[in-house]
């Protein structure tokens, strides 16, 4: 990588961000939409609630996002805006 060494902890953070989204296959009895891309924590929470209410959980498959896409898909507006495509991120936030 252009002669720059990256510490393992930074690689771990990048990989975690790249793997934090899932694509909903079936919504079950949750409020998730089939085909939507959601954070793994939101998916887990929705399924936990479904299990508590004895309803059908959602099913999903993991999605590997590229570094740029993962950075832009973060829930933090400042993080996404400071990475790239500032105009698009700002427009998406405000509309």
Coordinates of C-alpha atoms in Angstrom, one line a residue:
X1 CA 0.0 0.0 0.0
X2 CA 2.2 2.8 -1.2
X3 CA 4.9 2.1 1.4
X4 CA 2.6 3.0 4.3
X5 CA 2.3 0.6 7.2
X6 CA -1.2 0.3 8.8
X7 CA -1.6 -0.9 12.3
X8 CA -3.7 -4.1 12.8
X9 CA -6.2 -2.2 14.9
X10 CA -7.0 0.1 12.1
X11 CA -7.5 -2.8 9.7
X12 CA -9.9 -4.4 12.2
X13 CA -12.0 -1.2 12.3
X14 CA -12.1 -1.0 8.5
X15 CA -13.2 -4.6 8.1
X16 CA -15.8 -4.2 10.8
X17 CA -17.3 -1.2 9.0
X18 CA -17.2 -3.1 5.7
X19 CA -19.2 -6.0 7.2
X20 CA -21.7 -4.2 9.3
X21 CA -24.6 -4.2 6.8
X22 CA -27.0 -7.0 5.8
X23 CA -29.5 -7.2 3.0
X24 CA -33.0 -8.3 4.1
X25 CA -34.2 -11.4 2.3
X26 CA -37.5 -11.9 4.1
X27 CA -39.0 -9.4 6.6
X28 CA -40.9 -12.0 8.6
X29 CA -43.1 -10.2 11.0
X30 CA -40.6 -7.3 11.5
X31 CA -40.8 -3.7 10.1
X32 CA -37.7 -4.3 7.9
X33 CA -38.2 -4.1 4.2
X34 CA -37.1 -7.0 1.8
X35 CA -34.1 -5.9 -0.3
X36 CA -33.1 -3.1 2.1
X37 CA -29.6 -2.7 3.4
X38 CA -29.6 -2.3 7.2
X39 CA -27.1 -2.2 10.0
X40 CA -26.5 -5.6 11.6
X41 CA -27.4 -4.2 15.0
X42 CA -30.8 -3.0 13.7
X43 CA -31.4 -6.4 12.2
X44 CA -30.5 -8.1 15.4
X45 CA -32.7 -5.8 17.5
X46 CA -35.7 -6.3 15.1
X47 CA -35.3 -10.1 15.4
X48 CA -34.9 -10.0 19.1
X49 CA -38.2 -8.1 19.4
X50 CA -39.9 -10.6 17.0
X51 CA -38.8 -13.5 19.1
X52 CA -40.0 -11.8 22.3
X53 CA -43.5 -11.4 20.7
X54 CA -43.4 -15.0 19.3
X55 CA -43.4 -13.6 15.7
X56 CA -41.4 -14.7 12.6
X57 CA -37.9 -13.2 12.5
X58 CA -36.4 -11.6 9.4
X59 CA -33.8 -13.3 7.3
X60 CA -30.8 -11.6 5.8
X61 CA -27.5 -12.2 4.1
X62 CA -24.3 -10.3 5.0
X63 CA -23.0 -7.7 2.5
X64 CA -19.4 -6.8 2.0
X65 CA -19.2 -3.1 1.3
X66 CA -16.1 -1.5 -0.2
X67 CA -14.2 1.0 1.9
X68 CA -15.7 4.0 0.2
X69 CA -19.2 2.7 0.3
X70 CA -18.8 1.6 4.0
X71 CA -17.6 5.1 4.9
X72 CA -20.5 6.8 3.1
X73 CA -23.1 4.4 4.7
X74 CA -22.2 5.2 8.2
X75 CA -24.9 6.7 10.5
X76 CA -22.6 9.6 11.4
X77 CA -23.3 12.5 9.1
X78 CA -19.9 14.1 9.9
X79 CA -18.0 10.9 9.3
X80 CA -19.6 10.4 5.9
X81 CA -19.4 14.1 4.9
X82 CA -15.7 14.3 5.8
X83 CA -14.8 11.2 3.8
X84 CA -15.9 11.9 0.2
X85 CA -18.8 13.1 -1.9
X86 CA -19.5 15.8 0.6
X87 CA -22.2 17.4 -1.6
X88 CA -24.1 14.2 -2.1
X89 CA -24.0 13.3 1.6
X90 CA -25.1 16.8 2.6
X91 CA -28.0 16.7 0.2
X92 CA -29.1 13.3 1.4
X93 CA -29.0 14.5 5.0
X94 CA -31.0 17.6 4.4
X95 CA -33.7 16.2 2.1

